[in-house]
Coordinates of C-alpha atoms and ligand atoms in Angstrom, one line a residue:
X117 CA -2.1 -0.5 -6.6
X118 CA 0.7 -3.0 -6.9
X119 CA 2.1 -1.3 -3.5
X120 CA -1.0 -2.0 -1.8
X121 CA -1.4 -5.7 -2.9
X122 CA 2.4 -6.4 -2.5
X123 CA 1.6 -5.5 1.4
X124 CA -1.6 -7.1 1.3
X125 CA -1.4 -11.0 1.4
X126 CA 0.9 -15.3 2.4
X127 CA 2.7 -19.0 1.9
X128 CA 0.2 -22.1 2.3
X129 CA 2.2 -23.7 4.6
X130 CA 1.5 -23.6 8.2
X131 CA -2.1 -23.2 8.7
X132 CA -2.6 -27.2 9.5
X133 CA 0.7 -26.9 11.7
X134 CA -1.0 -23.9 14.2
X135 CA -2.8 -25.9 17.6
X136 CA -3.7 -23.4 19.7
X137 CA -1.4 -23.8 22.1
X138 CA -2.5 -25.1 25.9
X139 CA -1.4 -22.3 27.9
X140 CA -3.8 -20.0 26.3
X141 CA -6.7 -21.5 27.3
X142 CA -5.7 -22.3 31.2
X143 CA -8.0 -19.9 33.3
X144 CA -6.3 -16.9 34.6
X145 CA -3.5 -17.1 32.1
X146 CA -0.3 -14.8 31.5
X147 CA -0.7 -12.8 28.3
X148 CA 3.2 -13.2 28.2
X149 CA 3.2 -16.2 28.4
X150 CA 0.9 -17.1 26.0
X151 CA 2.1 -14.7 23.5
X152 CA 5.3 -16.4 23.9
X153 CA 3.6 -20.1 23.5
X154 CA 1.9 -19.3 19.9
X155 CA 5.1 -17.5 18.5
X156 CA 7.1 -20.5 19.7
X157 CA 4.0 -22.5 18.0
X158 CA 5.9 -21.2 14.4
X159 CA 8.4 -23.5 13.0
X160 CA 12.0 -21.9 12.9
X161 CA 12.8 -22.6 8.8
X162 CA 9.1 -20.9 8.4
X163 CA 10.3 -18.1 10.5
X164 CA 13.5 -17.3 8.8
X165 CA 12.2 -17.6 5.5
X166 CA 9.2 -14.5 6.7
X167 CA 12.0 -12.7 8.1
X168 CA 14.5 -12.8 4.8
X169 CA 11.4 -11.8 3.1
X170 CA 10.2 -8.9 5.8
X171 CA 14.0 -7.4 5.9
X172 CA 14.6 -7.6 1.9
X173 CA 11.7 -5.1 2.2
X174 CA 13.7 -2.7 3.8
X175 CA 16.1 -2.6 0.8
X176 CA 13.7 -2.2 -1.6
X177 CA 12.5 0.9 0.9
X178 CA 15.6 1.9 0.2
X179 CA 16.5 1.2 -3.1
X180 CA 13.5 1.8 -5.4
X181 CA 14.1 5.4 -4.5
X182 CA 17.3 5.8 -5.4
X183 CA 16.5 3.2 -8.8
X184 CA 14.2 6.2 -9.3
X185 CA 17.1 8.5 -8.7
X186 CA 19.0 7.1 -11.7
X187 CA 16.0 6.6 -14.0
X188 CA 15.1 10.7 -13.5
X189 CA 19.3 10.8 -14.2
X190 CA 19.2 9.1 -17.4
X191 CA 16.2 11.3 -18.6
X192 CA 17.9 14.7 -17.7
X193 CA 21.5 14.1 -19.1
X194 CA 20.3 12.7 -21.8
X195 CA 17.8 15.9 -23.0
X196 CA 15.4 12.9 -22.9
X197 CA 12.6 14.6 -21.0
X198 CA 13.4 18.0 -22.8
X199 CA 12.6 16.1 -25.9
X200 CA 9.6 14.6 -24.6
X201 CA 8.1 18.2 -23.3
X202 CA 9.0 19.7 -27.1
X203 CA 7.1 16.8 -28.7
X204 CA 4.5 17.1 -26.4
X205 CA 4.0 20.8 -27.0
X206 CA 4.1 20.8 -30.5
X207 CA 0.7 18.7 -30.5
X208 CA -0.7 19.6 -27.3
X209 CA 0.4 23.5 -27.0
X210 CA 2.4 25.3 -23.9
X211 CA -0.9 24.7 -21.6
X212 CA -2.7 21.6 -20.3
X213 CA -3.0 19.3 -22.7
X214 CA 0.9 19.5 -23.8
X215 CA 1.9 19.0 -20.4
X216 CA -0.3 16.1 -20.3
X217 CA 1.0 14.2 -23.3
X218 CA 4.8 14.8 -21.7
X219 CA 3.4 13.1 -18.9
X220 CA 2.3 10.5 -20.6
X221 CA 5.6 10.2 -22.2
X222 CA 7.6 10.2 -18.9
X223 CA 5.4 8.1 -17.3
X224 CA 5.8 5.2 -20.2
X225 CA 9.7 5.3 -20.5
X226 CA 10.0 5.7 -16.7
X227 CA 8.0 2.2 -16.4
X228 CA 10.0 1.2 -19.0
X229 CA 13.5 2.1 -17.8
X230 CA 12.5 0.6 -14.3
X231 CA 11.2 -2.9 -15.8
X232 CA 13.9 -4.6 -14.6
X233 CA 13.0 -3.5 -10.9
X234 CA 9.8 -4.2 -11.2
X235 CA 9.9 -7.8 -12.8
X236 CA 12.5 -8.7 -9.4
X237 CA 10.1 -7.0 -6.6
X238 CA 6.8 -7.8 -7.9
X239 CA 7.1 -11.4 -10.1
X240 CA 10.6 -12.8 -9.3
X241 CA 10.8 -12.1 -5.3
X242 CA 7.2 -13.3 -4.8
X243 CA 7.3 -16.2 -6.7
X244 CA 11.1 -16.8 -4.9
X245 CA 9.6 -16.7 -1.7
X246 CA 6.3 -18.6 -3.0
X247 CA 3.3 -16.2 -2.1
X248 CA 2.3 -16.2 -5.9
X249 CA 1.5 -18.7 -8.3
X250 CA 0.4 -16.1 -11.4
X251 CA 2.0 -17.0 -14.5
X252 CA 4.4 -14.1 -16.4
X253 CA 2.0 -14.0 -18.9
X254 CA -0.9 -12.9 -16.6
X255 CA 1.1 -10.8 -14.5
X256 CA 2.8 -8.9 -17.5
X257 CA -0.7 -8.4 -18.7
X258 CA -2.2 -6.5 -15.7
X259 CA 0.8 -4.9 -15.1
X260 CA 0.2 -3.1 -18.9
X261 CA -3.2 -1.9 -17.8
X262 CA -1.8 -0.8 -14.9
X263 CA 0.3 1.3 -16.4
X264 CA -2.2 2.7 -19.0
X265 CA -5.0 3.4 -16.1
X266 CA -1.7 5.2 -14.1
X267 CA -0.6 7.2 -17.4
X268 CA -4.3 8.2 -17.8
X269 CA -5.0 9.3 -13.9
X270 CA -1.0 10.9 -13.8
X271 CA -1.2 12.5 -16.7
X272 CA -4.2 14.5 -15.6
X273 CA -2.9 14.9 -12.2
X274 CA 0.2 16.4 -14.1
X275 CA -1.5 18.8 -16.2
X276 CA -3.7 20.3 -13.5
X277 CA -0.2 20.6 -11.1
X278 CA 1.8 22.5 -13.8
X279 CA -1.4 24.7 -14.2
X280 CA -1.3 25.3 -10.9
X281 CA 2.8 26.0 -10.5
X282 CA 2.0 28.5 -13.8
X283 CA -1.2 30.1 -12.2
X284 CA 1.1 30.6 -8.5
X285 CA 4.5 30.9 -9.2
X286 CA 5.2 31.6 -5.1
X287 CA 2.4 29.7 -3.1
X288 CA 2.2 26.6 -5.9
X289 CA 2.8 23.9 -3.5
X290 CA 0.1 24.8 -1.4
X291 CA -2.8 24.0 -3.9
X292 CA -0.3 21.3 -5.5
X293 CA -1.2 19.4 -1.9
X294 CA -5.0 19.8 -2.6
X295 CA -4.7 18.7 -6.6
X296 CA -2.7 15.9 -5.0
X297 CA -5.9 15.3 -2.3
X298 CA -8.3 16.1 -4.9
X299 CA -7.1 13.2 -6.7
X300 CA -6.6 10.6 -4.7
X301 CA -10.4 10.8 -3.6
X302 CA -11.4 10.6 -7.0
X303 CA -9.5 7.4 -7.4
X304 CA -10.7 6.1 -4.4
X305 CA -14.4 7.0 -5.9
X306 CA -13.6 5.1 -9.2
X307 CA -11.3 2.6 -7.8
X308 CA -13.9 0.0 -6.5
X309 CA -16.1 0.6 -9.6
X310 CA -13.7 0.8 -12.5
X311 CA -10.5 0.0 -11.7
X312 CA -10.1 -2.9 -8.9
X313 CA -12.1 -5.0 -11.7
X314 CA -9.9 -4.3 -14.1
X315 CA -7.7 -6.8 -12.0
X316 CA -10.0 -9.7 -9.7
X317 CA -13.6 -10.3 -10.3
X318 CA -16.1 -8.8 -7.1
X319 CA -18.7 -10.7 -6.4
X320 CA -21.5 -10.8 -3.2
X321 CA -20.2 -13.2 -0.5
X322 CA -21.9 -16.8 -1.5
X323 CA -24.5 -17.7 0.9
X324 CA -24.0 -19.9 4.2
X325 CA -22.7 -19.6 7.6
X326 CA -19.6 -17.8 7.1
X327 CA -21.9 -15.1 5.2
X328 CA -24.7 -15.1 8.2
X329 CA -21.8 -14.6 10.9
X330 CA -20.0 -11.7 8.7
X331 CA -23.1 -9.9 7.8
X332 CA -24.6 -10.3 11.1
X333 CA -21.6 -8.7 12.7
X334 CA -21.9 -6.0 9.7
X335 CA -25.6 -5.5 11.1
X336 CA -24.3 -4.8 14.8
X337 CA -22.1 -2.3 13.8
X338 CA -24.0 -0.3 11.4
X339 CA -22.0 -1.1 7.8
X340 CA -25.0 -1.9 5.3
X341 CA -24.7 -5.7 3.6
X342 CA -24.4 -4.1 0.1
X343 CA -21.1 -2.8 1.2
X344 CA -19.7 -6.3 1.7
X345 CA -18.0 -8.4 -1.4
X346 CA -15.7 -11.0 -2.5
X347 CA -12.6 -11.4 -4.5
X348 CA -10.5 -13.5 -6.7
X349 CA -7.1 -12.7 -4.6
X350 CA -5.8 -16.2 -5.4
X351 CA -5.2 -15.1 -9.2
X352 CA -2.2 -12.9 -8.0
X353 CA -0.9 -14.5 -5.0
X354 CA -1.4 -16.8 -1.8
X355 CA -1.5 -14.4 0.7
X356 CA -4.6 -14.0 3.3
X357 CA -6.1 -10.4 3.3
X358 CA -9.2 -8.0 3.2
X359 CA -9.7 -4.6 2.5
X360 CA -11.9 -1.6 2.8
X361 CA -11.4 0.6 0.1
X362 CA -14.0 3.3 -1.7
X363 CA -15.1 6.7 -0.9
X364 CA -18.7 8.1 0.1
X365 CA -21.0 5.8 -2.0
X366 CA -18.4 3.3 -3.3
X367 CA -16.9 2.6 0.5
X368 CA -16.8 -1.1 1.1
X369 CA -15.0 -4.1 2.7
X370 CA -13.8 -7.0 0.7
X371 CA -12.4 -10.4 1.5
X372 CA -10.0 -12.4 -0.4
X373 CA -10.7 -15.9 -1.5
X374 CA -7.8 -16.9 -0.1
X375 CA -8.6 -15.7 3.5
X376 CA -12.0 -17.8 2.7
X377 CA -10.5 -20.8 1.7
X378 CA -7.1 -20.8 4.2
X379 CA -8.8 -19.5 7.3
X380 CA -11.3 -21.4 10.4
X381 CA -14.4 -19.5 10.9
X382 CA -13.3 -17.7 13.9
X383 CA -10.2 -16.3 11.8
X384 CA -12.4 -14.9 9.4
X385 CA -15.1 -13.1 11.6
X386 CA -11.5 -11.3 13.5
X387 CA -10.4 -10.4 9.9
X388 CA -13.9 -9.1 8.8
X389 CA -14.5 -7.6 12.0
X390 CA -11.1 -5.8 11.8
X391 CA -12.0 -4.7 8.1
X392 CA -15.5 -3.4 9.5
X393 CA -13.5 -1.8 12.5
X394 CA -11.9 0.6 9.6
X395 CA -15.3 0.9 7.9
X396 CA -16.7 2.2 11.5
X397 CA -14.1 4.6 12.5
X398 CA -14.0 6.4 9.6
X399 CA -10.6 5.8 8.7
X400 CA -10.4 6.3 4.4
X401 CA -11.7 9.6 5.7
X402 CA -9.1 10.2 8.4
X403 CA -6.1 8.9 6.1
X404 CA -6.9 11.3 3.8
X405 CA -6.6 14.3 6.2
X406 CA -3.2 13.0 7.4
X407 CA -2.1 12.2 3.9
X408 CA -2.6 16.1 3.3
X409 CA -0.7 17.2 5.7
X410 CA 2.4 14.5 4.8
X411 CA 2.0 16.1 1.4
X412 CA 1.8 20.0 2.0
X413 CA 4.9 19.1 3.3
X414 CA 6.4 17.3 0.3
X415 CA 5.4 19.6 -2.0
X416 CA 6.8 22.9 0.5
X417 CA 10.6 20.3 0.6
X418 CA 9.8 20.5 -3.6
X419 CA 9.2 24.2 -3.7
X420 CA 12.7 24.4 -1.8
X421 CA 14.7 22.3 -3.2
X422 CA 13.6 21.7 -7.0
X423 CA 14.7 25.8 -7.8
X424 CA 18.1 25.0 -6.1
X425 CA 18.9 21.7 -8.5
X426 CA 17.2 23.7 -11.5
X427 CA 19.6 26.5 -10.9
X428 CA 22.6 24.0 -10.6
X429 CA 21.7 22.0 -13.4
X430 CA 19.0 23.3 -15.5
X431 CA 20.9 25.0 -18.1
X432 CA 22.5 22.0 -19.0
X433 CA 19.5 19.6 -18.7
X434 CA 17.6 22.3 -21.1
X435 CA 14.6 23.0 -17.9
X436 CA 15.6 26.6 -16.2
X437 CA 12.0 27.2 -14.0
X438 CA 9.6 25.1 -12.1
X439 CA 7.0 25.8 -14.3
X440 CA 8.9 23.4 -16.6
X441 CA 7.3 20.0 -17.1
X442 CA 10.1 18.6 -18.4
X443 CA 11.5 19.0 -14.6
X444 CA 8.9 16.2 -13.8
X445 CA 11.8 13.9 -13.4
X446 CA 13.8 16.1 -11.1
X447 CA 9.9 16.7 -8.9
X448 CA 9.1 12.4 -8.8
X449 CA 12.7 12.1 -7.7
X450 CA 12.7 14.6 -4.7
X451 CA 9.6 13.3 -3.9
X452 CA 10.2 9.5 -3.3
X453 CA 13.5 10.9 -1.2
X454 CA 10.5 12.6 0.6
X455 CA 8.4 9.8 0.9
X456 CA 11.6 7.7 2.1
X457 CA 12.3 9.5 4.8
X458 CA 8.7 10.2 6.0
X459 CA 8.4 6.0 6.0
X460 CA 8.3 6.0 10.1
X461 CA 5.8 9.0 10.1
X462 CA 3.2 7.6 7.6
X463 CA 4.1 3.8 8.6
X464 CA 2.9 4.9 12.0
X465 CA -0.6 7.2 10.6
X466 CA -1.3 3.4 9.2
X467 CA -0.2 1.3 12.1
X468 CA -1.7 3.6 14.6
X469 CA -5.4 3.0 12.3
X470 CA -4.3 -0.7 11.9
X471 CA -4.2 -1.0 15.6
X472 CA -7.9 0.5 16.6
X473 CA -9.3 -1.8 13.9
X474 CA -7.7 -4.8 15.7
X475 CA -9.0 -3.5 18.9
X476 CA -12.4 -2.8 17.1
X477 CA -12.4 -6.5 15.5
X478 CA -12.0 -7.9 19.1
X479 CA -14.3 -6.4 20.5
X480 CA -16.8 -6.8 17.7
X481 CA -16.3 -10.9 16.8
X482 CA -14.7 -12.2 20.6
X483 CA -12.5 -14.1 18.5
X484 CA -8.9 -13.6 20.8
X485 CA -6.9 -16.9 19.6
X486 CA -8.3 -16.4 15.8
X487 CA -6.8 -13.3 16.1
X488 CA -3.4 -15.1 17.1
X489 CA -3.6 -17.9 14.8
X490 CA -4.1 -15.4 11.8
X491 CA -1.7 -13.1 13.0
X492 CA 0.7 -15.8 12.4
X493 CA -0.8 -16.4 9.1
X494 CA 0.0 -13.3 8.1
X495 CA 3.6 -13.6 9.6
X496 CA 4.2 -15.6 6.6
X497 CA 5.0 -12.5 4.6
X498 CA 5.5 -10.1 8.0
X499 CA 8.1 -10.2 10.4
X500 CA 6.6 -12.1 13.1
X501 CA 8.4 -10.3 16.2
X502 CA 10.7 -7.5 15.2
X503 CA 12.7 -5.3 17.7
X504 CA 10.7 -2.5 19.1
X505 CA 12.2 0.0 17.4
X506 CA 12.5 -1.6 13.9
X507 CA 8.4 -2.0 14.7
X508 CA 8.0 2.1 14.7
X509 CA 10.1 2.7 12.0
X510 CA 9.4 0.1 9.4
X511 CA 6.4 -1.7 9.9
X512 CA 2.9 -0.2 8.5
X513 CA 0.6 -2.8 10.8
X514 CA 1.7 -4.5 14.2
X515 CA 4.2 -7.4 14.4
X516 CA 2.4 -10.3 14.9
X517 CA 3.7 -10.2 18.4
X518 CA 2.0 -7.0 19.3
X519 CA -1.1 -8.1 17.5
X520 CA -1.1 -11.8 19.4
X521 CA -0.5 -10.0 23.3
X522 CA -3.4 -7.1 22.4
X523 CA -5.5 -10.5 21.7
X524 CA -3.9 -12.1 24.8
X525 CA -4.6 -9.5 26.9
X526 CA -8.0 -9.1 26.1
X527 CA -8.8 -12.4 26.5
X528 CA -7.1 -12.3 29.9
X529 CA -9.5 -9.4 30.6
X530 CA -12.8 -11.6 29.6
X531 CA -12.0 -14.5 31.5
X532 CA -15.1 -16.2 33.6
X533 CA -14.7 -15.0 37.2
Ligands
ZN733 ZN1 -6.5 -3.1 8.5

């Protein structure tokens, strides 16, 4: 949750700066060319300061893992998690619902052990870099109920897994992939219901034009009005963004205030024809069959790896099997060394998705130089035009360069004869 709103939104600054530059709308233009005349539109300090930000990104890539690393360390050496498991047990037995409360243990004193961390990436940086204005108070807040709703869902998640490692000692990590599936669409059923209020307040978009033009477009393209709502982004930071999130009945697209309040009319019928691009093509559904397959595959590296540390260093960390729960450390920490090095393949299942939705939103709102003035909008907290290579590995949408010569081109390709 604090991932996905970390990635999701901007500084106030240059929207009054961006003119659309001349050269894009000259008959028979180069895409090139005007590509080249909006990025050059971006003042250099304001591009600096998005690229310091972008790049620090790639260190914390880097080192929330290994953070991690040290924090499953401590636990181990310590007999901290052995401890946890025995308390757990003696109230909850050697089944489920003791392997739940270790979890719930773990989960607590690994949040708190990684406070530090947390406090610089998601309040310090952001406020640093001014994309938030959210007090400590309020942020400290929601971060506690973040952490109760994540000991609640993980815990769970953790009792059916060891169930499952008990139940299939050999072939374990094959149904750990579909627990790991089977929960993720269960939050994504309760997230838009119960959980995502727990932080903004939804509402139905406020009558008027920008309404008409969004659900008119929503009508054309076959995503039912109820499905279409309103949020308080602004409480946790300045950043212009939208979403679709949901499952089944609880799919549905939502814009942030501050992509109301920040953005020209033609901005925001791109943005919300982008979001209904991912709404259209199905893409929650096809996430979750690629996130599957990324995580049969974690969980087939665990079922390697975590008997080969066990048989190193179990005996002395009190955990000699996999059917241990107090390996959960040991498990976390191989899998975020997974999930590091599988960044380029799942940064490019998103960006590939991210890319037909921009194509989609073209074609849906005609809208090719909002598409390049919020592109740079949201180059205030993305790299704006990153080597091609540093694009495929690290970046989980297009550059803004990418995004502004896809609009460029197709407005190349719909000029009057
Ligand atoms: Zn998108």
């Amino acid at each position: 949750m604090r991932r996905m709103m970390r990635w999701a939104g901007g500084l106030a600054v240059l929207c009054g700066l961006l003119a659309v530059p001349a050269l894009a709308d000259t008959r028979g233009f180069d895409p090139v060319a005007a590509t080249d005349a909006y990025l050059a539109s971006v003042p250099p300090e304001a591009k600096a300061r998005s690229d310091a930000y972008f790049e620090g990104g790639y260190w914390l890539l880097l080192w929330e893992p290994l953070y991690g690393l040290a924090v499953a360390w401590v636990l181990m050496r310590f007999g901290l998690s052995s401890r946890m498991r025995n308390l757990g047990q003696r109230f909850g037995g050697k089944g489920f619902f003791g392997t739940v409360l270790y979890a719930i243990q773990y989960l607590v004193l690994a949040a708190l052990l990684s406070f530090p961390l947390t406090v610089y990436t998601d309040f310090v940086r952001e406020h640093q870099y001014d994309l938030s204005n959210q007090g400590f108070g309020d942020w400290f807040g929601q971060l506690l109920i973040e952490l109760a709703v994540t000991a609640v869902m993980a815990g769970l998640a953790t009792g059916v897994l060891y169930a499952v490692i008990r139940a299939a000692p050999k072939r374990w990590w094959v149904w750990a992939a579909g627990v790991g599936v089977g929960f993720l669409v269960v939050a994504l059923l309760l997230g838009p219901v119960f959980i995502s209020p727990l932080f903004n307040e939804y509402k139905p978009l406020e009558p008027g034009p920008i309404r008409d033009k969004v659900l008119s477009m929503a009508r054309a393209n076959g995503v039912p009005a109820e499905h279409v709502y309103m949020f308080d982004a602004s409480r946790q930071s300045k950043r212009i963004s939208a979403n679709v999130s949901g499952i089944f009945g609880t799919l549905r697209i939502s814009l942030n205030d501050n992509l109301l309040n920040r953005s020209t009319p033609e901005e925001i019928q791109m943005v919300m024809a982008h979001e209904l691009g991912h709404y259209v093509l199905n893409h929650v559904y096809e996430m979750l069959l690629s996130f599957s397959l990324v995580l049969l595959v974690g969980f087939a590296f665990i079922a390697w790896a975590l008997p080969r540390v066990l048989a190193r260093w179990g005996k002395r960390w009190g955990v000699e099997e996999v059917g241990d729960p107090a390996g959960l450390p040991v498990l976390m920490a191989l899998l975020s060394l997974y999930f590091l090095v599988a960044t380029p393949v799942t940064n490019t299942v998103v960006r590939a998705n991210e890319a037909e939705a921009d194509l989609f939103g073209l074609n849906a709102s005609g809208q090719p130089d909002g598409f390049a003035t919020v592109a740079l909008k949201l180059g205030e907290y993305r790299k704006l035009a990153p080597g091609p290579l540093e694009e495929f590995l690290l970046f989980d949408h297009p550059s803004g360069r990418s995004r502004i010569l896809m609009g460029m081109r197709w407005k190349a390709e719909h000029q009057a004869p």
